GROMACS .gro file of C-alpha atoms in nm:
model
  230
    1UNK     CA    1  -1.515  -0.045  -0.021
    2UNK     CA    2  -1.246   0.030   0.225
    3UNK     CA    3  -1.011  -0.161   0.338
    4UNK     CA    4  -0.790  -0.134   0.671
    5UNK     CA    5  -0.558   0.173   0.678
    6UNK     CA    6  -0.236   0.004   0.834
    7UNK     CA    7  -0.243  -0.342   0.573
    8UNK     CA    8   0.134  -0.433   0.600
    9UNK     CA    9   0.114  -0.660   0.306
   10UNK     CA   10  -0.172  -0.772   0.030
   11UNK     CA   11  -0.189  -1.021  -0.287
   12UNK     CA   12  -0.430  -1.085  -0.540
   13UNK     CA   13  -0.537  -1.430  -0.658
   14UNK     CA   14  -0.449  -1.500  -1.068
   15UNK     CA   15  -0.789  -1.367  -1.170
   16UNK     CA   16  -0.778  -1.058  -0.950
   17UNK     CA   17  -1.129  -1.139  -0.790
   18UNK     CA   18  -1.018  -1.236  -0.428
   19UNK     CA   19  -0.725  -1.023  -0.215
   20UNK     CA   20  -0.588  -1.145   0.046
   21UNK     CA   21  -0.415  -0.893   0.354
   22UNK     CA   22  -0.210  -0.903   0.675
   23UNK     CA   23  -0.278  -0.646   0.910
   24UNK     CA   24  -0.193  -0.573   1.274
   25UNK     CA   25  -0.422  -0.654   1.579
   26UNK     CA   26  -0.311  -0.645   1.945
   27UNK     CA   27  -0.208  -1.048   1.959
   28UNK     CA   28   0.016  -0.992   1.658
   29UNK     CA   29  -0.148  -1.018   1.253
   30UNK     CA   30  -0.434  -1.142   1.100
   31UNK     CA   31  -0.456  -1.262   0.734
   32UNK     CA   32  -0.803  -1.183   0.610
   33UNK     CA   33  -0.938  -1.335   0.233
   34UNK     CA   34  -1.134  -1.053   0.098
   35UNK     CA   35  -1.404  -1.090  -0.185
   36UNK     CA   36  -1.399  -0.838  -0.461
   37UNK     CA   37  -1.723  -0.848  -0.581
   38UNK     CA   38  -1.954  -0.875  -0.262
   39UNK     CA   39  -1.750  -0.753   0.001
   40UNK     CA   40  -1.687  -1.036   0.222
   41UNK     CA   41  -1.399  -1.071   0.468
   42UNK     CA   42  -1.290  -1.407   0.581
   43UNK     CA   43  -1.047  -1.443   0.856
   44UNK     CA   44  -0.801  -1.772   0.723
   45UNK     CA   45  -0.457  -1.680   0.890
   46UNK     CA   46  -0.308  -1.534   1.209
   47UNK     CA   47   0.080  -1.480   1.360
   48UNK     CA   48   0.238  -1.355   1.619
   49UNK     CA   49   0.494  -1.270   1.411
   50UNK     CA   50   0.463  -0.967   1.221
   51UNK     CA   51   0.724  -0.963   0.929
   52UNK     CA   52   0.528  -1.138   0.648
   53UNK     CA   53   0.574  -1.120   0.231
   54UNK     CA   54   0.306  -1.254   0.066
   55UNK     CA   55   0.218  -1.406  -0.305
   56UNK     CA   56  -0.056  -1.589  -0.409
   57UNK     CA   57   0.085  -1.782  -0.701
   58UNK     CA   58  -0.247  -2.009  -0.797
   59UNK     CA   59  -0.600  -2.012  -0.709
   60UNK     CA   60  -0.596  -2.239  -0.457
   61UNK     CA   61  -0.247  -2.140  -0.284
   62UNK     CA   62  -0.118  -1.814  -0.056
   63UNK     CA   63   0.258  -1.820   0.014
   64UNK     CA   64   0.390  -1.640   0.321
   65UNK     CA   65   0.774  -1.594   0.325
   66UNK     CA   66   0.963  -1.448   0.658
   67UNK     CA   67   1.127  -1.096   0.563
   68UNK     CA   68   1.523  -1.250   0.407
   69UNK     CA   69   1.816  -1.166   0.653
   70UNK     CA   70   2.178  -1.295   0.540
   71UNK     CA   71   2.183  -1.387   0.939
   72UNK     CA   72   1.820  -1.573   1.015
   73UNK     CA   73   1.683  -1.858   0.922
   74UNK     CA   74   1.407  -1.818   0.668
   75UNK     CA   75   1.070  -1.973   0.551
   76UNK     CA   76   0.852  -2.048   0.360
   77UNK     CA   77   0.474  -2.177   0.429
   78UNK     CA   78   0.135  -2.224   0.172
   79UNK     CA   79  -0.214  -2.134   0.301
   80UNK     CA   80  -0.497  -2.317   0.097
   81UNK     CA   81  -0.690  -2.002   0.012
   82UNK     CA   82  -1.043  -2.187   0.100
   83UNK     CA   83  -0.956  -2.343   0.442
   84UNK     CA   84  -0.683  -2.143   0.572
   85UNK     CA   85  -0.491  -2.489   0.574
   86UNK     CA   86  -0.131  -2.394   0.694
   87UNK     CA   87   0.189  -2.603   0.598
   88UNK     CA   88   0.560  -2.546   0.611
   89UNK     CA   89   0.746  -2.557   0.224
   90UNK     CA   90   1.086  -2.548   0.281
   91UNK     CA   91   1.256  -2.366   0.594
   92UNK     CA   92   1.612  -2.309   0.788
   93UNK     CA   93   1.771  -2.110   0.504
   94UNK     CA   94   1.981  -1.782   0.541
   95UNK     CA   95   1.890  -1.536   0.353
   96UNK     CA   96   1.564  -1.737   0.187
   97UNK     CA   97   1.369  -1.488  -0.051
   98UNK     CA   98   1.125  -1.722  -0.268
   99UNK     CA   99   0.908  -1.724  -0.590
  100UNK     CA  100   0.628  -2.002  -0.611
  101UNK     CA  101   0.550  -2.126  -0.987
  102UNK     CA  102   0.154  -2.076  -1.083
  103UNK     CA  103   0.133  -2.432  -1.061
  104UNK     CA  104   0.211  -2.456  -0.737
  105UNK     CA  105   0.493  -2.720  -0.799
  106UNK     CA  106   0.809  -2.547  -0.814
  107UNK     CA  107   0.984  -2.318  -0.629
  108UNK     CA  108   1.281  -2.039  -0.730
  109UNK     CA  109   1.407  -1.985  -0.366
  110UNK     CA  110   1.779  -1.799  -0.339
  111UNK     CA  111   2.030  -1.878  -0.037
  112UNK     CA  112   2.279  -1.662   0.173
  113UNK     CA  113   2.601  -1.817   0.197
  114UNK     CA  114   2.940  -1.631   0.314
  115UNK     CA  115   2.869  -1.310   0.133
  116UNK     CA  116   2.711  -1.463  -0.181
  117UNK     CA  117   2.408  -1.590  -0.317
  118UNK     CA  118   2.257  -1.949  -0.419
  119UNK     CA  119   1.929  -2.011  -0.698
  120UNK     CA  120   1.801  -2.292  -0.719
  121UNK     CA  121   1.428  -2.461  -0.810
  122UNK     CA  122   1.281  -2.666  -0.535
  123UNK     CA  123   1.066  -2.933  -0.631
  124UNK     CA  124   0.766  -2.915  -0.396
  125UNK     CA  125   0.644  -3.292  -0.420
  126UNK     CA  126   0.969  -3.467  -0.425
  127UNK     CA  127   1.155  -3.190  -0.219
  128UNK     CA  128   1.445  -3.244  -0.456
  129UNK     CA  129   1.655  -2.918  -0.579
  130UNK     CA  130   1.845  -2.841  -0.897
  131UNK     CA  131   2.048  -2.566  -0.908
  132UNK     CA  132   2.013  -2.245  -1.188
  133UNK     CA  133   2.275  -2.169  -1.407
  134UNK     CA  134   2.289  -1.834  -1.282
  135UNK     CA  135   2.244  -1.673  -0.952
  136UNK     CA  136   1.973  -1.393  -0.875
  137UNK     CA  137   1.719  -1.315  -0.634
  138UNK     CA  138   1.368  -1.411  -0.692
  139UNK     CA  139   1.283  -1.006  -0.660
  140UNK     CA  140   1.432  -0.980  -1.038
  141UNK     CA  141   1.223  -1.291  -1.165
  142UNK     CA  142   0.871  -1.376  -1.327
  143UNK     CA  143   0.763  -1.702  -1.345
  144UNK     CA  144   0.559  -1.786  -1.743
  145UNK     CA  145   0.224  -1.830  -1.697
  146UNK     CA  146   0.241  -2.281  -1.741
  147UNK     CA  147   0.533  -2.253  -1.506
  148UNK     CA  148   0.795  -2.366  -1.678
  149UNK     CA  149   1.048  -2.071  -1.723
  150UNK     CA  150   1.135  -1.815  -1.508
  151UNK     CA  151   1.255  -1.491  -1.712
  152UNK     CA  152   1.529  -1.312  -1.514
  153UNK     CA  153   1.741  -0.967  -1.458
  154UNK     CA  154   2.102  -1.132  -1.358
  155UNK     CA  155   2.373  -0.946  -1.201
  156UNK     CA  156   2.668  -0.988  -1.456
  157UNK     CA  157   2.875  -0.994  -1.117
  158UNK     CA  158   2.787  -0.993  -0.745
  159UNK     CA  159   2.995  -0.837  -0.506
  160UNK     CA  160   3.052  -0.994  -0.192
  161UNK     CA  161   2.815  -0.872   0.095
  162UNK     CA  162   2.499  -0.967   0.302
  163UNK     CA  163   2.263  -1.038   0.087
  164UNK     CA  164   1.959  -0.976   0.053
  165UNK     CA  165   1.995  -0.683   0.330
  166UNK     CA  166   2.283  -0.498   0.109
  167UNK     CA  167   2.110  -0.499  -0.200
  168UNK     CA  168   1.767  -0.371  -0.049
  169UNK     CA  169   1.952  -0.111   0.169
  170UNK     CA  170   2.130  -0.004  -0.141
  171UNK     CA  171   2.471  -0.025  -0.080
  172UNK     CA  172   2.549  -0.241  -0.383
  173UNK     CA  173   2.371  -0.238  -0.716
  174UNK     CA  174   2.384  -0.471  -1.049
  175UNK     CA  175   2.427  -0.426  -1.413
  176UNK     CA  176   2.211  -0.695  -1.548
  177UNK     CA  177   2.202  -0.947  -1.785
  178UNK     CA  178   1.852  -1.104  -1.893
  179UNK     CA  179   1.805  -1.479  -1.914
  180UNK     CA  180   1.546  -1.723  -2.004
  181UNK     CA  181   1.578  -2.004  -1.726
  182UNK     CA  182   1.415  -2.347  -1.719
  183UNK     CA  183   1.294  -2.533  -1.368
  184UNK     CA  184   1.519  -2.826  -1.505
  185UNK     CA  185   1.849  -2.616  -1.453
  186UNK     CA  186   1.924  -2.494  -1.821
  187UNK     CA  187   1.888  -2.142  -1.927
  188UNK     CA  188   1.929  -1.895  -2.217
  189UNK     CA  189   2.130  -1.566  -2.230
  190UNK     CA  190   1.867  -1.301  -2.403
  191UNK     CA  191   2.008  -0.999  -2.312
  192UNK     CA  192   2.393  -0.914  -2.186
  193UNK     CA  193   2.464  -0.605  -2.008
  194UNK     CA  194   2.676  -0.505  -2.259
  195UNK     CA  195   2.416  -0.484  -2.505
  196UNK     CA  196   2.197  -0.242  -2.304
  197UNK     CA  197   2.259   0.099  -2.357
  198UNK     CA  198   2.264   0.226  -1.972
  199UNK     CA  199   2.343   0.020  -1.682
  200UNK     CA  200   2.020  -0.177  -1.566
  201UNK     CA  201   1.945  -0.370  -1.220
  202UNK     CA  202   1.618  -0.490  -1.296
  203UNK     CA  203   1.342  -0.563  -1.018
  204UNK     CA  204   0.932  -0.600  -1.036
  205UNK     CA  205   0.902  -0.792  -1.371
  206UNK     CA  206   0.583  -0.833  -1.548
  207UNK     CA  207   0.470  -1.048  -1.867
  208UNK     CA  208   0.195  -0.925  -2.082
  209UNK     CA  209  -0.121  -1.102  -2.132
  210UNK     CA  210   0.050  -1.306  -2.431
  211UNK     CA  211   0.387  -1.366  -2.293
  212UNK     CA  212   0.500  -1.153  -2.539
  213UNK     CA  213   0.663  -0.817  -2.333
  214UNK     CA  214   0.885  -0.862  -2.075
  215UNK     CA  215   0.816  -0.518  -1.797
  216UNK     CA  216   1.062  -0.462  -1.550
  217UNK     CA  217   1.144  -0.145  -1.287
  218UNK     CA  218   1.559  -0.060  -1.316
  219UNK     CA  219   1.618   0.003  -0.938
  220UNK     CA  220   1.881   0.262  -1.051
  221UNK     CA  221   1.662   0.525  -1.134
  222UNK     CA  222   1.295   0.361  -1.069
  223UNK     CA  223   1.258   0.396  -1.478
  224UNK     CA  224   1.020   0.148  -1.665
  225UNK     CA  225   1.170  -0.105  -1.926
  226UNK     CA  226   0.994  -0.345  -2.160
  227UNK     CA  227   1.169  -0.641  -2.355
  228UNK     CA  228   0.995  -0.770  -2.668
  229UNK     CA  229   1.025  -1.144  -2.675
  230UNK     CA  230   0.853  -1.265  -2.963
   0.00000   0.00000   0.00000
């Protein structure tokens, strides 16, 4: 089955039977929920804006974040995957990058503010935040699979900048630590930079299947890393 040849941006839902991609048409983008197994396409979302990034965190929720900026406003909206049902999460934040829990209730969402960065967890039904013990951008962060802990790559020091546009244009780069956070605002140093035998500034984490192996890309080099945690 082919799919359109100029998809900007794509997710899978949790059990990797449904995608779901934006793709250019003349009145701006169209998000369209694609069936693995028989083919169908189901229009649920258009924009006229073009710069999307999208997750789809649990079964019955898309996320759609504007492209992060340390100088616009960002957002955040859910799509119900079914309906195309559109709502607005949280919005008006410089710099906003986001990472949805798998259930849906809690968000890691990082801020811009004069040349640094802000983490926090965002509670989506009481709209209440509580800030991390550390900051990082969602980018270096997997959520567990019961959405309780976040497992992160933190810069042992951040440099002051734009962010996120410095860090993706790569004019400043981490050594990382790796923590264990919770959505209640503790956490747990598991790895310090000293410990690791090269310098590491870790993006596109994975878990295994059992929560067991911590994957992870270092943006230094584009080399793969895994981190037993049992």
């Amino acid at each position: 089955v082919f799919l359109p040849g100029d998809i900007k941006t794509f997710a899978t839902n949790p059990d990797q039977t449904r995608l779901f991609y934006i793709y250019p048409v003349q009145s701006g983008v169209v998000g369209i929920n694609h069936e693995k197994a028989t083919g169908k396409k189901t229009q649920i979302f258009s924009s006229l804006f073009h710069e999307w990034r999208v997750a789809w965190p649990s079964e019955k929720t898309i996320t759609l974040t504007t492209l992060p900026s340390a100088r616009v406003f960002g957002y955040m909206y859910a799509i119900d995957s079914t309906t195309g049902e559109m709502r607005k999460i949280i919005g008006k934040i410089l710099g906003l990058t986001a990472l949805m829990s798998p259930d849906a209730k809690t968000i890691l969402l990082e801020s811009s503010t004069e040349g640094n960065i802000n983490t926090s967890f965002y509670n989506v039904l009481t709209k209440e935040s509580v800030r991390s013990p550390v900051n990082t951008f969602p980018e270096k962060c997997i959520w567990n699979n019961v959405g309780t802990d976040v497992f992160c790559t933190v810069p042992s020091q951040i440099y002051n900048a734009d962010y996120p546009d410095s860090w993706y244009q790569g004019l400043v780069s981490f050594n990382d630590n790796l923590w264990k956070i919770n959505k209640d605002g503790t956490g747990e140093l598991l790895l310090s930079s000293q410990e690791m035998n090269e310098p590491l500034d870790g993006i596109n984490l994975m878990l295994s299947n059992d929560q067991g192996n911590l994957f992870f890309i270092n943006k230094k080099d584009s080399s793969l890393w895994v981190y037993d945690l049992k």
